[in-house]
Amino acid sequence: MRPISGDDLIEAVAGCTAMLRAAVDRDWAAVRAGRLEWDCHATAVHVADDLIAYAANLAGRSQDAYVPFELTLDEGTGNAGLLHVIETTGALLAAAVRTAPPGVRGFHPYPFRSADAEGFAAMGVAEVLLHAHDMAEGLGLPYEPPAELVASLLACLFPHVQPGPAPWPTLLWATGRGELPGRAPVTEWRWRNNLVIPAERLTLTGLRPAAAHDLRLGGDGGFEWVEGGPYEGTRDAAGMLLKAYEAGVHRPEFGVFVLVRHEDGRAIGGMGFHGVPDEDGRAEIGYDLAEGARGQGYATEALRALADWALAREDVGCLFATVERDNTASQAVVRRAGFTQVSDEGAEFAYELRR
């Protein structure tokens, strides 16, 4: 798996339109698109409409709603013209993705009301691949996208879904379009963009599985780091995230966040959860900073932001952290963030913060 890019979107659109050209002379409005209630013509228009809407929201930096316009075809546009529209709107979204500055996000309702450039690229790819499948099923045409692209899409937008033995059947199952042995049928589904949590001087940016994989292997995860980063604890946390994803127990909102400084866009550390809250609503938090970013209050600021976000949820009632006995700097961080020491036995101290 790898991050989703504008190039992936162009590849997805090319595969979709090549498949549909085999039936360009048929009446798409007379053929139902697979299991959808739409016909194939309406489905193709929907794909183009989503692609241009995503491009607009990203390029226009929309924050609270979709940019208020709608795609309308000229009267008499045939299937060949509609394919040209899909190619064009795909190219516009790819261009918006390629030119978006790091950290820029636009509105999308699910699940955290925003997406970054990779998220919009992935959503565009998902619309194209899934609806190409629907139209191919209705038209009786063979269609299967590249496995590597589908695996990357699953990791980006479906990080809560355990990877299956083959990416394409897994994606179809995860979106209610197929079956997988040993897994219950899916009747409702949503993809998940990564969560970002704002703080005063930095942003906590949710780490995706592909970025975690790169960090674990010694890469930068797609972030520009300050000198000395990422620290080893962040790489270890990325490895834990990756194992959870592969086991199908990863919940991205309770994963790892990279701390990105506003003033220069550089990553300075990592912070996150050791897993989902237990049955009592307790969740453990861990963090580290690159050495060059320490002593400036960043960890305290980030911990307060993450704690406020977590304790506002109904499923979290208590946060706790363990700190090595001789790590006085980290002990000061948790105390300044409002945590109370509850244990001083052994090699580590334990701290809690309750709702």
Short mmCIF file of C-alpha atoms in Angstrom, two decimals:
data_model
loop_
_atom_site.label_atom_id
_atom_site.label_comp_id
_atom_site.label_asym_id
_atom_site.label_seq_id
_atom_site.Cartn_x
_atom_site.Cartn_y
_atom_site.Cartn_z
CA MET A 1 0.00 0.00 0.00
CA ARG A 2 1.02 3.57 -0.66
CA PRO A 3 -0.51 7.05 -0.44
CA ILE A 4 -3.18 7.86 -3.02
CA SER A 5 -2.20 10.56 -5.53
CA GLY A 6 -3.54 12.45 -8.52
CA ASP A 7 -1.81 9.92 -10.76
CA ASP A 8 -3.90 7.17 -9.17
CA LEU A 9 -7.05 9.09 -9.98
CA ILE A 10 -6.03 9.44 -13.64
CA GLU A 11 -5.31 5.70 -13.74
CA ALA A 12 -8.71 4.89 -12.24
CA VAL A 13 -10.55 7.15 -14.69
CA ALA A 14 -8.66 5.67 -17.64
CA GLY A 15 -9.64 2.14 -16.62
CA CYS A 16 -13.27 3.11 -16.13
CA THR A 17 -13.65 4.94 -19.44
CA ALA A 18 -11.83 2.22 -21.38
CA MET A 19 -14.30 -0.32 -20.02
CA LEU A 20 -17.32 1.84 -20.85
CA ARG A 21 -16.16 2.54 -24.40
CA ALA A 22 -16.88 -1.10 -25.19
CA ALA A 23 -20.57 -0.25 -24.73
CA VAL A 24 -20.61 3.35 -25.94
CA ASP A 25 -23.25 2.56 -28.60
CA ARG A 26 -25.75 1.08 -26.11
CA ASP A 27 -28.58 2.92 -24.34
CA TRP A 28 -27.14 3.39 -20.85
CA ALA A 29 -30.37 4.92 -19.57
CA ALA A 30 -32.13 1.60 -20.23
CA VAL A 31 -29.72 -0.48 -18.13
CA ARG A 32 -29.68 -0.58 -14.34
CA ALA A 33 -26.23 -0.12 -12.78
CA GLY A 34 -25.72 -3.35 -10.88
CA ARG A 35 -27.36 -3.27 -7.45
CA LEU A 36 -27.97 0.49 -7.58
CA GLU A 37 -31.36 2.06 -8.19
CA TRP A 38 -29.78 4.31 -10.83
CA ASP A 39 -29.37 3.44 -14.48
CA CYS A 40 -25.90 3.44 -16.03
CA HIS A 41 -26.28 6.89 -17.58
CA ALA A 42 -27.29 8.47 -14.25
CA THR A 43 -24.43 6.63 -12.54
CA ALA A 44 -21.88 7.96 -15.03
CA VAL A 45 -23.19 11.50 -14.53
CA HIS A 46 -22.96 10.99 -10.77
CA VAL A 47 -19.28 10.03 -11.08
CA ALA A 48 -18.48 13.18 -13.03
CA ASP A 49 -20.52 15.31 -10.63
CA ASP A 50 -18.63 13.95 -7.61
CA LEU A 51 -15.25 14.45 -9.27
CA ILE A 52 -15.90 18.11 -10.02
CA ALA A 53 -17.47 18.68 -6.60
CA TYR A 54 -14.41 17.23 -4.87
CA ALA A 55 -12.12 19.37 -7.01
CA ALA A 56 -14.13 22.47 -6.12
CA ASN A 57 -14.18 21.77 -2.39
CA LEU A 58 -10.43 21.19 -2.28
CA ALA A 59 -9.41 24.02 -4.59
CA GLY A 60 -11.96 26.40 -3.03
CA ARG A 61 -11.01 25.45 0.55
CA SER A 62 -14.69 24.97 1.38
CA GLN A 63 -15.11 24.50 5.13
CA ASP A 64 -18.78 24.05 6.00
CA ALA A 65 -20.58 22.78 2.89
CA TYR A 66 -20.11 21.80 -0.72
CA VAL A 67 -19.40 24.66 -3.12
CA PRO A 68 -22.95 25.56 -4.29
CA PHE A 69 -23.09 24.43 -7.90
CA GLU A 70 -24.05 21.30 -9.82
CA LEU A 71 -22.83 19.63 -12.99
CA THR A 72 -25.31 19.78 -15.88
CA LEU A 73 -24.70 18.18 -19.28
CA ASP A 74 -25.59 20.00 -22.48
CA GLU A 75 -28.79 18.73 -24.01
CA GLY A 76 -28.14 15.90 -26.42
CA THR A 77 -24.80 14.85 -24.91
CA GLY A 78 -24.20 11.23 -25.88
CA ASN A 79 -22.24 8.50 -24.17
CA ALA A 80 -18.97 9.48 -25.85
CA GLY A 81 -19.41 13.06 -24.66
CA LEU A 82 -20.21 11.83 -21.15
CA LEU A 83 -16.98 9.83 -21.07
CA HIS A 84 -15.13 13.01 -22.06
CA VAL A 85 -16.78 14.78 -19.14
CA ILE A 86 -15.63 12.04 -16.74
CA GLU A 87 -12.08 12.30 -18.08
CA THR A 88 -12.14 16.10 -17.77
CA THR A 89 -13.56 16.23 -14.26
CA GLY A 90 -11.08 13.54 -13.22
CA ALA A 91 -8.23 15.64 -14.61
CA LEU A 92 -9.50 18.70 -12.73
CA LEU A 93 -9.61 16.82 -9.44
CA ALA A 94 -6.14 15.38 -10.09
CA ALA A 95 -4.85 18.90 -10.74
CA ALA A 96 -6.43 20.20 -7.53
CA VAL A 97 -4.81 17.34 -5.60
CA ARG A 98 -1.38 17.91 -7.12
CA THR A 99 -1.38 21.65 -6.46
CA ALA A 100 -2.90 21.69 -2.97
CA PRO A 101 -0.40 22.89 -0.35
CA PRO A 102 0.38 20.46 2.48
CA GLY A 103 -2.20 20.50 5.24
CA VAL A 104 -4.98 22.12 3.20
CA ARG A 105 -8.38 20.55 3.78
CA GLY A 106 -11.82 20.99 2.28
CA PHE A 107 -15.31 20.03 3.35
CA HIS A 108 -16.65 16.51 3.20
CA PRO A 109 -19.34 15.32 5.62
CA TYR A 110 -18.01 11.84 6.48
CA PRO A 111 -16.91 11.23 9.09
CA PHE A 112 -15.07 14.28 10.47
CA ARG A 113 -16.33 16.97 8.04
CA SER A 114 -13.08 17.51 6.15
CA ALA A 115 -10.52 15.81 3.91
CA ASP A 116 -7.02 16.63 2.73
CA ALA A 117 -5.65 16.29 -0.79
CA GLU A 118 -4.98 12.57 -0.41
CA GLY A 119 -8.45 12.07 1.00
CA PHE A 120 -10.08 13.82 -1.95
CA ALA A 121 -7.94 11.82 -4.38
CA ALA A 122 -8.96 8.61 -2.64
CA MET A 123 -12.63 9.53 -2.59
CA GLY A 124 -12.44 10.28 -6.30
CA VAL A 125 -10.80 6.92 -6.93
CA ALA A 126 -13.46 5.19 -4.84
CA GLU A 127 -16.30 6.82 -6.77
CA VAL A 128 -14.73 5.79 -10.07
CA LEU A 129 -13.84 2.20 -9.16
CA LEU A 130 -17.05 1.34 -7.35
CA HIS A 131 -19.40 2.87 -9.88
CA ALA A 132 -17.39 1.45 -12.76
CA HIS A 133 -18.08 -1.92 -11.14
CA ASP A 134 -21.80 -1.08 -10.91
CA MET A 135 -22.01 -0.05 -14.55
CA ALA A 136 -19.91 -3.01 -15.73
CA GLU A 137 -22.21 -5.36 -13.84
CA GLY A 138 -25.26 -3.81 -15.46
CA LEU A 139 -23.77 -3.77 -18.94
CA GLY A 140 -22.27 -7.26 -18.66
CA LEU A 141 -18.68 -6.09 -19.13
CA PRO A 142 -15.56 -7.44 -17.44
CA TYR A 143 -13.91 -5.02 -15.01
CA GLU A 144 -11.30 -5.28 -12.25
CA PRO A 145 -8.93 -2.45 -11.29
CA PRO A 146 -5.25 -2.96 -10.32
CA ALA A 147 -4.84 -4.76 -7.00
CA GLU A 148 -2.18 -2.34 -5.71
CA LEU A 149 -4.46 0.64 -6.28
CA VAL A 150 -7.35 -1.06 -4.49
CA ALA A 151 -5.13 -2.08 -1.55
CA SER A 152 -3.98 1.53 -1.17
CA LEU A 153 -7.57 2.76 -1.36
CA LEU A 154 -8.66 0.35 1.36
CA ALA A 155 -5.85 1.50 3.65
CA CYS A 156 -6.69 5.16 3.04
CA LEU A 157 -10.49 5.26 3.28
CA PHE A 158 -11.29 1.95 4.99
CA PRO A 159 -8.65 1.74 7.75
CA HIS A 160 -11.25 0.11 10.02
CA VAL A 161 -11.62 -2.84 7.61
CA GLN A 162 -9.27 -5.79 7.93
CA PRO A 163 -7.45 -6.41 4.65
CA GLY A 164 -8.68 -9.55 2.94
CA PRO A 165 -6.85 -12.16 0.91
CA ALA A 166 -7.48 -10.09 -2.24
CA PRO A 167 -8.08 -6.31 -2.30
CA TRP A 168 -10.85 -6.06 -4.91
CA PRO A 169 -13.25 -8.60 -3.35
CA THR A 170 -12.55 -6.98 0.03
CA LEU A 171 -13.51 -3.53 -1.25
CA LEU A 172 -16.65 -4.87 -2.89
CA TRP A 173 -17.61 -6.64 0.34
CA ALA A 174 -16.85 -3.54 2.46
CA THR A 175 -19.21 -1.46 0.31
CA GLY A 176 -22.07 -3.95 0.22
CA ARG A 177 -21.31 -5.19 -3.29
CA GLY A 178 -20.10 -8.72 -2.60
CA GLU A 179 -19.44 -11.44 -0.09
CA LEU A 180 -16.33 -12.64 1.73
CA PRO A 181 -16.08 -16.07 3.37
CA GLY A 182 -16.24 -15.79 7.14
CA ARG A 183 -17.50 -12.20 7.15
CA ALA A 184 -21.05 -11.02 7.65
CA PRO A 185 -22.71 -9.15 4.77
CA VAL A 186 -22.31 -5.37 4.85
CA THR A 187 -25.59 -3.45 4.66
CA GLU A 188 -24.40 0.00 5.77
CA TRP A 189 -20.99 1.53 5.25
CA ARG A 190 -19.03 4.78 5.22
CA TRP A 191 -15.46 5.46 4.32
CA ARG A 192 -13.29 7.32 6.83
CA ASN A 193 -11.00 10.22 6.10
CA ASN A 194 -8.31 10.89 8.66
CA LEU A 195 -9.12 13.01 11.70
CA VAL A 196 -7.33 16.28 12.43
CA ILE A 197 -7.52 18.05 15.78
CA PRO A 198 -6.53 21.73 15.88
CA ALA A 199 -4.47 23.31 18.61
CA GLU A 200 -3.14 26.84 18.98
CA ARG A 201 0.29 26.40 17.39
CA LEU A 202 -0.03 23.00 15.77
CA THR A 203 -2.39 20.44 14.27
CA LEU A 204 -2.74 16.84 15.34
CA THR A 205 -2.95 15.00 12.00
CA GLY A 206 -4.30 11.46 11.99
CA LEU A 207 -1.80 8.96 10.61
CA ARG A 208 -2.99 6.66 7.81
CA PRO A 209 -1.80 3.03 7.53
CA ALA A 210 0.32 3.71 4.41
CA ALA A 211 2.12 6.58 6.16
CA ALA A 212 2.56 4.41 9.25
CA HIS A 213 4.06 1.68 7.08
CA ASP A 214 6.57 4.15 5.64
CA LEU A 215 7.49 5.50 9.09
CA ARG A 216 7.98 2.01 10.47
CA LEU A 217 10.38 1.25 7.60
CA GLY A 218 12.44 4.35 8.37
CA GLY A 219 10.75 6.86 6.04
CA ASP A 220 9.18 10.20 6.81
CA GLY A 221 5.54 9.14 6.36
CA GLY A 222 5.00 11.96 3.91
CA PHE A 223 5.78 14.66 6.49
CA GLU A 224 8.61 17.18 6.59
CA TRP A 225 10.22 16.71 9.99
CA VAL A 226 12.27 19.02 12.16
CA GLU A 227 15.83 17.99 12.80
CA GLY A 228 16.00 14.85 14.92
CA GLY A 229 12.54 13.63 13.93
CA PRO A 230 10.71 11.41 13.88
CA TYR A 231 11.73 10.10 17.28
CA GLU A 232 11.84 6.34 17.80
CA GLY A 233 8.65 6.34 19.86
CA THR A 234 6.71 7.66 16.87
CA ARG A 235 8.08 4.90 14.67
CA ASP A 236 7.14 2.30 17.29
CA ALA A 237 3.62 3.74 17.52
CA ALA A 238 3.35 3.60 13.72
CA GLY A 239 4.24 -0.09 13.89
CA MET A 240 1.50 -0.66 16.48
CA LEU A 241 -1.01 1.11 14.22
CA LEU A 242 0.00 -1.05 11.29
CA LYS A 243 -0.44 -4.26 13.29
CA ALA A 244 -3.88 -3.13 14.42
CA TYR A 245 -4.87 -2.39 10.82
CA GLU A 246 -3.70 -5.78 9.61
CA ALA A 247 -5.63 -7.44 12.44
CA GLY A 248 -8.80 -5.49 11.63
CA VAL A 249 -8.97 -3.79 15.04
CA HIS A 250 -7.65 -0.35 14.08
CA ARG A 251 -9.99 2.57 14.81
CA PRO A 252 -8.45 5.65 13.23
CA GLU A 253 -9.85 8.14 15.74
CA PHE A 254 -7.99 6.20 18.44
CA GLY A 255 -4.78 5.86 16.47
CA VAL A 256 -1.64 7.96 16.10
CA PHE A 257 -1.44 11.67 15.34
CA VAL A 258 1.53 13.52 13.91
CA LEU A 259 2.05 16.96 15.46
CA VAL A 260 2.47 19.49 12.65
CA ARG A 261 3.64 22.98 13.57
CA HIS A 262 1.70 25.85 12.00
CA GLU A 263 4.58 28.27 11.59
CA ASP A 264 6.56 26.14 9.14
CA GLY A 265 4.46 23.04 8.41
CA ARG A 266 7.07 20.74 9.95
CA ALA A 267 6.24 17.64 11.95
CA ILE A 268 7.67 17.78 15.46
CA GLY A 269 6.43 14.60 17.13
CA GLY A 270 3.74 11.99 17.58
CA MET A 271 0.88 11.49 20.04
CA GLY A 272 -1.97 9.06 20.24
CA PHE A 273 -3.74 6.18 21.86
CA HIS A 274 -2.55 2.68 22.65
CA GLY A 275 -5.93 1.36 21.53
CA VAL A 276 -9.66 1.95 21.78
CA PRO A 277 -11.24 2.68 25.18
CA ASP A 278 -11.87 -0.38 27.33
CA GLU A 279 -15.29 -1.39 28.67
CA ASP A 280 -14.91 1.19 31.46
CA GLY A 281 -14.16 4.01 29.02
CA ARG A 282 -10.45 4.19 29.87
CA ALA A 283 -7.93 4.93 27.12
CA GLU A 284 -4.16 5.18 27.35
CA ILE A 285 -2.22 8.01 25.72
CA GLY A 286 1.44 8.15 24.68
CA TYR A 287 3.57 10.81 23.00
CA ASP A 288 7.05 11.96 22.08
CA LEU A 289 8.74 14.96 20.48
CA ALA A 290 11.80 15.36 18.32
CA GLU A 291 14.59 16.76 20.46
CA GLY A 292 14.66 20.05 18.56
CA ALA A 293 11.03 20.78 19.49
CA ARG A 294 11.25 20.07 23.20
CA GLY A 295 10.99 22.62 25.97
CA GLN A 296 8.58 24.90 24.08
CA GLY A 297 5.24 23.70 25.43
CA TYR A 298 4.19 21.83 22.29
CA ALA A 299 3.59 18.51 24.02
CA THR A 300 1.40 20.10 26.69
CA GLU A 301 -0.61 22.00 24.09
CA ALA A 302 -1.14 18.88 21.98
CA LEU A 303 -2.04 16.73 24.99
CA ARG A 304 -4.65 19.24 26.14
CA ALA A 305 -6.20 19.32 22.66
CA LEU A 306 -6.28 15.53 22.37
CA ALA A 307 -7.67 15.13 25.89
CA ASP A 308 -10.40 17.70 25.27
CA TRP A 309 -11.40 15.90 22.07
CA ALA A 310 -11.41 12.46 23.71
CA LEU A 311 -13.26 13.38 26.89
CA ALA A 312 -15.99 15.08 24.87
CA ARG A 313 -16.92 11.64 23.52
CA GLU A 314 -19.48 9.46 25.26
CA ASP A 315 -17.25 6.37 25.04
CA VAL A 316 -14.31 7.96 26.91
CA GLY A 317 -14.50 8.71 30.62
CA CYS A 318 -10.87 8.53 31.66
CA LEU A 319 -7.46 9.00 30.06
CA PHE A 320 -4.29 7.67 31.57
CA ALA A 321 -0.59 7.79 30.85
CA THR A 322 2.47 6.11 32.29
CA VAL A 323 5.75 8.00 32.55
CA GLU A 324 9.17 6.67 33.47
CA ARG A 325 10.26 7.61 36.97
CA ASP A 326 13.30 9.55 35.79
CA ASN A 327 11.51 11.36 32.92
CA THR A 328 10.75 14.54 34.83
CA ALA A 329 10.09 16.57 31.67
CA SER A 330 7.28 14.23 30.58
CA GLN A 331 5.87 14.19 34.09
CA ALA A 332 5.65 17.98 33.92
CA VAL A 333 3.80 17.72 30.59
CA VAL A 334 1.01 15.51 31.92
CA ARG A 335 0.63 17.59 35.07
CA ARG A 336 0.36 20.83 33.08
CA ALA A 337 -2.26 19.13 30.89
CA GLY A 338 -4.39 18.47 33.98
CA PHE A 339 -3.53 14.85 34.71
CA THR A 340 -3.28 13.71 38.33
CA GLN A 341 -0.69 11.24 39.56
CA VAL A 342 -2.35 8.07 40.83
CA SER A 343 0.64 5.75 41.31
CA ASP A 344 4.31 6.17 42.15
CA GLU A 345 5.34 2.53 42.44
CA GLY A 346 7.87 0.73 40.26
CA ALA A 347 9.81 2.17 37.34
CA GLU A 348 6.86 4.24 36.04
CA PHE A 349 4.41 6.74 37.46
CA ALA A 350 0.74 6.59 36.42
CA TYR A 351 -1.40 9.66 35.71
CA GLU A 352 -5.13 10.03 35.05
CA LEU A 353 -7.49 12.66 33.71
CA ARG A 354 -11.21 12.11 34.16
CA ARG A 355 -14.19 13.79 32.54
#
